[in-house]
mmCIF file of C-alpha atoms in Angstrom:
data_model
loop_
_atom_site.group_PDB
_atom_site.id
_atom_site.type_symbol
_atom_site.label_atom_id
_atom_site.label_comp_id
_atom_site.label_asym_id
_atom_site.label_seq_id
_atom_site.Cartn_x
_atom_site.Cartn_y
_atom_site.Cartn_z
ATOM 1 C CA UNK A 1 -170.217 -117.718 23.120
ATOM 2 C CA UNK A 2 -167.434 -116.812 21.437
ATOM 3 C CA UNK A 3 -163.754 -119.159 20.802
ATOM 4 C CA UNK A 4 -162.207 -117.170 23.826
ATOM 5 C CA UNK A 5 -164.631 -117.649 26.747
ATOM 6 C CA UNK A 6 -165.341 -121.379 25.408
ATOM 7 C CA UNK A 7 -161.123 -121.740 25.797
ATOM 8 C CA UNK A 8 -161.334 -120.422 29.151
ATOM 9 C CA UNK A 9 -164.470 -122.267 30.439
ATOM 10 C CA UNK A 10 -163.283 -125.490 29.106
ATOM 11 C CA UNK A 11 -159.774 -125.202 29.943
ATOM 12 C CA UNK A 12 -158.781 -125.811 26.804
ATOM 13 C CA UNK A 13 -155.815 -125.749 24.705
ATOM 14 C CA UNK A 14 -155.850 -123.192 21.895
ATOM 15 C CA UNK A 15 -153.575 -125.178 19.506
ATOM 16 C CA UNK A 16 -154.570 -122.410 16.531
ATOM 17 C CA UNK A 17 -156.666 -119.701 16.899
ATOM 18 C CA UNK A 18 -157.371 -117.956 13.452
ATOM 19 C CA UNK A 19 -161.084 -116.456 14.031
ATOM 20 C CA UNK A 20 -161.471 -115.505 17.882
ATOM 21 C CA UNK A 21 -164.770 -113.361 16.706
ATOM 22 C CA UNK A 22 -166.435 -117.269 16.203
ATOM 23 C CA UNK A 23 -169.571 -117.830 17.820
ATOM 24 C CA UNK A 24 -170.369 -121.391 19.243
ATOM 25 C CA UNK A 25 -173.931 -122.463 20.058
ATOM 26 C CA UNK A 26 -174.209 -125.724 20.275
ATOM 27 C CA UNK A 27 -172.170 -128.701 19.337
ATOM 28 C CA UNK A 28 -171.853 -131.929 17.089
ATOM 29 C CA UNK A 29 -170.065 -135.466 18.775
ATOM 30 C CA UNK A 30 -168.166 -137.538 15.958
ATOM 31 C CA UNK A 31 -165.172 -139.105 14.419
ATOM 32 C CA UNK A 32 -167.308 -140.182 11.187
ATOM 33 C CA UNK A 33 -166.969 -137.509 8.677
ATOM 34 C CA UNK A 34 -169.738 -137.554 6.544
ATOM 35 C CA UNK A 35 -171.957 -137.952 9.721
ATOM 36 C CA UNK A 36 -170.512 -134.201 10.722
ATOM 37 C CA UNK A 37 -170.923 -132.785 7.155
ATOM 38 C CA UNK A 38 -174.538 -133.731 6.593
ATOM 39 C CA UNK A 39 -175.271 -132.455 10.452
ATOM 40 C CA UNK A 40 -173.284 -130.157 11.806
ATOM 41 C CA UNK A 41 -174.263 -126.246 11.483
ATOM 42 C CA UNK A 42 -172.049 -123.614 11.628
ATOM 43 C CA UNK A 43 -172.073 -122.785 15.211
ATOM 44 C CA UNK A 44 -171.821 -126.330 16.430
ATOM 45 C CA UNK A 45 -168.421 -126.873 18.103
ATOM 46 C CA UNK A 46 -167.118 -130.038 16.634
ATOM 47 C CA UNK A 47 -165.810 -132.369 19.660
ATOM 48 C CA UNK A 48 -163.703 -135.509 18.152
ATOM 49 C CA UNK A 49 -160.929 -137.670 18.943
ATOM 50 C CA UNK A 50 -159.811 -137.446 14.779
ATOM 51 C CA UNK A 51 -156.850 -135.904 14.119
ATOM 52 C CA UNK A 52 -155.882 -136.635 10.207
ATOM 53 C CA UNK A 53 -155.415 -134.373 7.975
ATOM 54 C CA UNK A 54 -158.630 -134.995 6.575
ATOM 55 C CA UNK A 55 -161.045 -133.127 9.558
ATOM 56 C CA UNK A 56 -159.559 -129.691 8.523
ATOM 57 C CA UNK A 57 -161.137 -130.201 4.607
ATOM 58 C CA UNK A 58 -164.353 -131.127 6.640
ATOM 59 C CA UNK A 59 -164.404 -128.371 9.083
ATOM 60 C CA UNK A 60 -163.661 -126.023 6.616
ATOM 61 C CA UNK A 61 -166.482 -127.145 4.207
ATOM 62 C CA UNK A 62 -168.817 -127.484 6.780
ATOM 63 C CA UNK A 63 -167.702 -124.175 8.750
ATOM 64 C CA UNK A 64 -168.013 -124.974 11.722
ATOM 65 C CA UNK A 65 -166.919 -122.338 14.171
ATOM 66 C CA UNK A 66 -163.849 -124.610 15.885
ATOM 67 C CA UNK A 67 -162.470 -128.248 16.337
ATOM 68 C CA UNK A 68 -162.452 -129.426 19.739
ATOM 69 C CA UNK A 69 -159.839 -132.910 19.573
ATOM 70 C CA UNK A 70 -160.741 -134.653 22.985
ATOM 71 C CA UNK A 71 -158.985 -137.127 25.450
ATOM 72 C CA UNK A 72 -155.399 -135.167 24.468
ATOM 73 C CA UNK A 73 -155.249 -137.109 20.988
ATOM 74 C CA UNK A 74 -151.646 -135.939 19.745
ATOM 75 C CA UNK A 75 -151.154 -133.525 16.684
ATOM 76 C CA UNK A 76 -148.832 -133.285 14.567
ATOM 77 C CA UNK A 77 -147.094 -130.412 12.484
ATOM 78 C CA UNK A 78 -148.811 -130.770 9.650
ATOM 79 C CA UNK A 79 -152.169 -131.004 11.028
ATOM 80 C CA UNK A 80 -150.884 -127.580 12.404
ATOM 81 C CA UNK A 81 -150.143 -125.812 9.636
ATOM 82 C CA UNK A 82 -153.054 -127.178 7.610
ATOM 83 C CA UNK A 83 -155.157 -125.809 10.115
ATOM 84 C CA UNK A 84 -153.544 -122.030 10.127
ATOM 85 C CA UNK A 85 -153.394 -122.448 5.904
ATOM 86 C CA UNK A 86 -157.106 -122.764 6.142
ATOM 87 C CA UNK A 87 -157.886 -120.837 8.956
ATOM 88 C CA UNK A 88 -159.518 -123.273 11.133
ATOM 89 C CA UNK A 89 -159.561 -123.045 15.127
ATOM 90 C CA UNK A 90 -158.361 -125.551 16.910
ATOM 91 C CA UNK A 91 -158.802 -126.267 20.456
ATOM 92 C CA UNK A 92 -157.523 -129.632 22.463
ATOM 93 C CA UNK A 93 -158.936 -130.982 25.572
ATOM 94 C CA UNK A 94 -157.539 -133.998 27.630
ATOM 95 C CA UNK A 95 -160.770 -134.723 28.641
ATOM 96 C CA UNK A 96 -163.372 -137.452 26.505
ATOM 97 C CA UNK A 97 -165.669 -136.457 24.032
ATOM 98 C CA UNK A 98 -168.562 -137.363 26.600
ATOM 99 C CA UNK A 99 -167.154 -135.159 29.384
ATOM 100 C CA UNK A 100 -166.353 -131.966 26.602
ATOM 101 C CA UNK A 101 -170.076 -132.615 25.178
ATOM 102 C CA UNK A 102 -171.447 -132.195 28.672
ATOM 103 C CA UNK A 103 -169.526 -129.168 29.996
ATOM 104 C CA UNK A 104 -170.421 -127.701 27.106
ATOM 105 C CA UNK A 105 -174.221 -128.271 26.777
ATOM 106 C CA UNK A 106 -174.344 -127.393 30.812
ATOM 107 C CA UNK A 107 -172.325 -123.590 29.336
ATOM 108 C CA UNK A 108 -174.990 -123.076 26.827
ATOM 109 C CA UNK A 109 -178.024 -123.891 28.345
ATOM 110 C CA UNK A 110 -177.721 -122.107 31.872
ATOM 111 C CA UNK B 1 -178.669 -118.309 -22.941
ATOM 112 C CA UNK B 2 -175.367 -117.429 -20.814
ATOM 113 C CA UNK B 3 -172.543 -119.442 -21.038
ATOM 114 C CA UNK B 4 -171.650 -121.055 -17.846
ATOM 115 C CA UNK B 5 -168.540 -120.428 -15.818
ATOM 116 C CA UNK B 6 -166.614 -123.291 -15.438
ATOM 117 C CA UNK B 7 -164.157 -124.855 -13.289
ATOM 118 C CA UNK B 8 -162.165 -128.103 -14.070
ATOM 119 C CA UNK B 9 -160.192 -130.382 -11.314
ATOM 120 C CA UNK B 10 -158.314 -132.851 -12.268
ATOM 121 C CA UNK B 11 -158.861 -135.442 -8.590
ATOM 122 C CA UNK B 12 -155.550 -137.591 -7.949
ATOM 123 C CA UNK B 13 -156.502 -141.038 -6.650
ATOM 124 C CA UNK B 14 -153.142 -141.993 -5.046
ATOM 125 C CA UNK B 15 -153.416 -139.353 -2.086
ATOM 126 C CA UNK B 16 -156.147 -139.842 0.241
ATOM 127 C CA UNK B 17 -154.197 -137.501 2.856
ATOM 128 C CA UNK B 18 -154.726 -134.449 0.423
ATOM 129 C CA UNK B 19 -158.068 -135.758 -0.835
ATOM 130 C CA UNK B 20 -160.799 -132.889 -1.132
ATOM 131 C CA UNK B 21 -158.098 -130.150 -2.137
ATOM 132 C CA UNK B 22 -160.159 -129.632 -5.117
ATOM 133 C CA UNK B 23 -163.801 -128.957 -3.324
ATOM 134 C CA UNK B 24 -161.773 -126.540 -0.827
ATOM 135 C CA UNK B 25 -160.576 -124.745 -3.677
ATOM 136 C CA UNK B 26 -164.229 -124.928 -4.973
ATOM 137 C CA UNK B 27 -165.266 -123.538 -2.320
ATOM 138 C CA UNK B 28 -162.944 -120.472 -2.227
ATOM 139 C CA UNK B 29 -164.110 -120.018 -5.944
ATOM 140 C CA UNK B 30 -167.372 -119.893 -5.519
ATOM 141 C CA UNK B 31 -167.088 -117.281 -2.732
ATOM 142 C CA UNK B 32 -165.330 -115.220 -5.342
ATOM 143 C CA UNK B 33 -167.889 -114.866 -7.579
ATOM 144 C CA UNK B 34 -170.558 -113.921 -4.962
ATOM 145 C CA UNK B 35 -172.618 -117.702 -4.355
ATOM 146 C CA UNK B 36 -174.157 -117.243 -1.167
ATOM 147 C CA UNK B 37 -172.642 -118.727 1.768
ATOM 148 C CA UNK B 38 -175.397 -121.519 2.628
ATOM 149 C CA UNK B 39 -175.342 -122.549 -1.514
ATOM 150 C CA UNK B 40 -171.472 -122.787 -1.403
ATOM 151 C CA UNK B 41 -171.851 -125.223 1.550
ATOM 152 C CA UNK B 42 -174.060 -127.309 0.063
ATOM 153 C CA UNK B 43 -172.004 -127.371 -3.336
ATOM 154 C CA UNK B 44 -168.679 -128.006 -1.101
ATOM 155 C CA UNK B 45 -169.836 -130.801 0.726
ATOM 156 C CA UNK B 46 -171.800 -132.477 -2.119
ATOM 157 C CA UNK B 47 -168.751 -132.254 -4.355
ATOM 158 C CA UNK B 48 -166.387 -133.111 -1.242
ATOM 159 C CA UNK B 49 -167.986 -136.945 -1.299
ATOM 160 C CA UNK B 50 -168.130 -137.471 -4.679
ATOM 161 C CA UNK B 51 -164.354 -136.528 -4.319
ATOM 162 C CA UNK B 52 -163.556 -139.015 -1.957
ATOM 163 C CA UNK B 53 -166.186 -141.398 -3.488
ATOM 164 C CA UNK B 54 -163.571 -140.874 -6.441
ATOM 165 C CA UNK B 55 -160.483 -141.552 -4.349
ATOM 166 C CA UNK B 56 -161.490 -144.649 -2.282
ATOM 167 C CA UNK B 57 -162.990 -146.474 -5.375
ATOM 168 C CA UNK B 58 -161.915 -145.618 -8.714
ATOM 169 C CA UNK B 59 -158.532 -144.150 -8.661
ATOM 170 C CA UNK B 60 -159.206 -140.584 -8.722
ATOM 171 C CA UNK B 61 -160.959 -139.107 -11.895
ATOM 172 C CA UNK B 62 -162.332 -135.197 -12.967
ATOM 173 C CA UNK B 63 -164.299 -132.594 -11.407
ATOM 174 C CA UNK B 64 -166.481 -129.669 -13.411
ATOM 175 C CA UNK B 65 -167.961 -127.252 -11.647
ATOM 176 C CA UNK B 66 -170.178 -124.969 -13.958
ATOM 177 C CA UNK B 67 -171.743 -121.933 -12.376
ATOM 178 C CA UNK B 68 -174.934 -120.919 -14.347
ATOM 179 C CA UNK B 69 -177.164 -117.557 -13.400
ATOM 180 C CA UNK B 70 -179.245 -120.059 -11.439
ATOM 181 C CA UNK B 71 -178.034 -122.947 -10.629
ATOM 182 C CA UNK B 72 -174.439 -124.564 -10.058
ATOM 183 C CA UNK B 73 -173.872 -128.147 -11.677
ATOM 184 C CA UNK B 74 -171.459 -130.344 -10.195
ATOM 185 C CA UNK B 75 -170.243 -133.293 -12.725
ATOM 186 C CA UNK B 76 -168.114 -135.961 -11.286
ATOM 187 C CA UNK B 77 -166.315 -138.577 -13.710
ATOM 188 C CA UNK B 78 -164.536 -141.544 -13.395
ATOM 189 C CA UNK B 79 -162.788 -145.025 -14.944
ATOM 190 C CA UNK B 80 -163.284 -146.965 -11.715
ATOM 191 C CA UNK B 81 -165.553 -150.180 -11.567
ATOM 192 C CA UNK B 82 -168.711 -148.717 -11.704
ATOM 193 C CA UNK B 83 -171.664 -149.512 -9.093
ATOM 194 C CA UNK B 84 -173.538 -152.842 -9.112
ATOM 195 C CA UNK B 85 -176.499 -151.654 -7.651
ATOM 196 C CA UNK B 86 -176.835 -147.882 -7.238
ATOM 197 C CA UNK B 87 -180.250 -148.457 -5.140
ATOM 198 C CA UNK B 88 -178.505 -150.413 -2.477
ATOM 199 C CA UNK B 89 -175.472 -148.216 -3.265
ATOM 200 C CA UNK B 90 -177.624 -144.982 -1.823
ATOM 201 C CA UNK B 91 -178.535 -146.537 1.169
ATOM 202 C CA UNK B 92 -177.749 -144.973 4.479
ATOM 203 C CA UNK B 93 -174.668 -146.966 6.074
ATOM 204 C CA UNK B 94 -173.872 -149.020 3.211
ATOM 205 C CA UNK B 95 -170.649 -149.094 2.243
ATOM 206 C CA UNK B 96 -167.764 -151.516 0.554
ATOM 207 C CA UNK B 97 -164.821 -148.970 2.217
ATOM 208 C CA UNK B 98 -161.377 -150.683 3.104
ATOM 209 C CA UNK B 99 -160.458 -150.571 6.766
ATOM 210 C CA UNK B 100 -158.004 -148.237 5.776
ATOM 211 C CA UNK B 101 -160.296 -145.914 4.953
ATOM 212 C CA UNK B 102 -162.862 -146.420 7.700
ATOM 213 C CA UNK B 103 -159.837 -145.964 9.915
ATOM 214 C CA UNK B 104 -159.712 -142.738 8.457
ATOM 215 C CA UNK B 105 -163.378 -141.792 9.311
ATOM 216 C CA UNK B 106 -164.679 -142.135 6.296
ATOM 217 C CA UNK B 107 -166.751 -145.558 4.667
ATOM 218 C CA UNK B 108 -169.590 -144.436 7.235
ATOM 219 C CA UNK B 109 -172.064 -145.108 4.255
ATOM 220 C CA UNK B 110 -173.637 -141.532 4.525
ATOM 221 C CA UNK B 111 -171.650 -140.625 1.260
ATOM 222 C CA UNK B 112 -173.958 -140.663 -1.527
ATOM 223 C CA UNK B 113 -177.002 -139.910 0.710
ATOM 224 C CA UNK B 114 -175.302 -136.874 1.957
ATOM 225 C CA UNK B 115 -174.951 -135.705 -2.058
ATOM 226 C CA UNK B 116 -178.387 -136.392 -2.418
ATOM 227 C CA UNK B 117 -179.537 -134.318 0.625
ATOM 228 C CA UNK B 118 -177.509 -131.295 -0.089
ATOM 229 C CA UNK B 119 -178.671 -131.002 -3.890
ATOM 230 C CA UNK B 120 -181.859 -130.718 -5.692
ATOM 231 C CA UNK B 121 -180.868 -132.818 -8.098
ATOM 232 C CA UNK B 122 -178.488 -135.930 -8.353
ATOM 233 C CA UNK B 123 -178.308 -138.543 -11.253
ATOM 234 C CA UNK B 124 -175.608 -141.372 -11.343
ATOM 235 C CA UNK B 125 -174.917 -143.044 -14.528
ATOM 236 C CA UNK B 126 -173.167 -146.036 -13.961
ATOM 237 C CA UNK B 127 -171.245 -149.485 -15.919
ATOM 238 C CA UNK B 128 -169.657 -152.007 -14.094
ATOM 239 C CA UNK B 129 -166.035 -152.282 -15.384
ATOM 240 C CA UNK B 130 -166.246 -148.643 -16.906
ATOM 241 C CA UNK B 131 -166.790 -146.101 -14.930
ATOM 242 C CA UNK B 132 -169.509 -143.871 -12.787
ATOM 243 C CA UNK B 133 -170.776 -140.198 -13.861
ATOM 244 C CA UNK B 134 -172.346 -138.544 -11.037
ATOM 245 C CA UNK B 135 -174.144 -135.102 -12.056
ATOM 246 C CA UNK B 136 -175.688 -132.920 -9.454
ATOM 247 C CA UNK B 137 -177.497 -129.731 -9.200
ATOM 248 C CA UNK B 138 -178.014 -126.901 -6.686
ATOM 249 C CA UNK B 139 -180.973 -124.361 -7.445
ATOM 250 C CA UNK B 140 -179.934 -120.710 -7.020
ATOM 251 C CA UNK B 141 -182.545 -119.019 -5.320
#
């Protein structure tokens, strides 16, 4: 599934789109970084409620295909631009990380 | 036998905010001179927590990066206090983090045994009161 169709299926908030041509198949669940380096791939959708500066070093070294900041966690300007300096997408969602991970496991496996 | 391109990163231990510019920048590097994709990951996020290993404990310290026809060496050195006991030190959620760095979402333990699954080799050299030396190595395939 591509950034696009997982913006419009989730009703997400595209705060930075850089790569629409992403694909997402699956998905990784955490606010510990190293836990999301050593295990999630690069087409895992990475749900969180982070939003330090930190996560876009992490999401670009482990690639993952988008950042999906849950339960409408506020971010600031320079979280922004970090994220459109290192080409990262960035996608918000008001609802928890529990609700995101389930739409989005029901998306890719039906 | 070739001599080994190298880079050299100087890692500033009073700004955790910016912390891991220099594997980012490794990262882009690396791509430059044609490492595959899945060995540049590896090498990133190996190098990335040794980084921040660097900046939560021993007040930053140097990077090298040296890119050999088959394999990439990763050398991390600092003047911090060293590790007591680099067995208990590897395990899986241990970790002597501040709150301000847990905070953060780092201090999770899975550090060092990330740095160890990512590489095919790791060594740490280690003195309490001097400093840590953390080589590792990814095989080029």
């Amino acid at each position: 599934m591509d950034i696009i169709t997982l913006q419009n299926k989730l009703g997400l908030k595209a705060l930075n789109i850089s790569d629409p041509t992403r694909e997402v198949h699956g998905g990784y669940c955490g606010d510990l970084l190293s836990w999301v380096m050593g295990r999630a791939t690069d087409e895992d959708a990475w749900i969180t409620i982070m939003t330090n500066n930190n996560i876009i070093a992490v999401a670009s070294l482990a690639d993952v295909p988008c950042i999906i900041i849950c339960e409408g966690c506020e971010v600031d300007d320079e979280l922004l631009n970090l994220t459109r300096d290192k080409g990262i997408n960035l996608l918000v969602s008001e609802d928890s990380e529990f609700t995101v991970a389930g739409k989005l496991y029901g998306l890719l496996n039906n | 036998m070739n001599e080994p391109i190298n880079f050299h990163f100087k890692v500033d231990g009073s700004n955790f905010i910016s912390a891991g510019e220099a594997s980012v920048n490794v990262k882009k590097l690396l791509r430059q001179v044609g490492i595959a994709p899945d060995i540049i990951k590896r090498v990133s996020i190996a190098m990335y927590e040794g980084e921040i290993n660097m900046v939560i404990h021993a007040n930053g310290g140097t990077a090298d990066v040296n890119v050999y026809p088959d394999k990439i060496q990763i050398i991390l050195e600092d003047v911090g206090p060293g590790i007591p006991d680099i067995d208990q030190a590897m395990q899986e959620g241990f970790s002597t983090a501040q709150d301000n760095v847990r905070s953060l979402g780092f201090g999770a333990g899975m550090g060092l045994p990330n740095m160890k699954k990512y590489t095919d080799m790791m060594k740490i050299e280690s003195e309490v009161g001097k400093g840590t030396k953390v080589t590792m190595e990814v095989n080029i395939p």
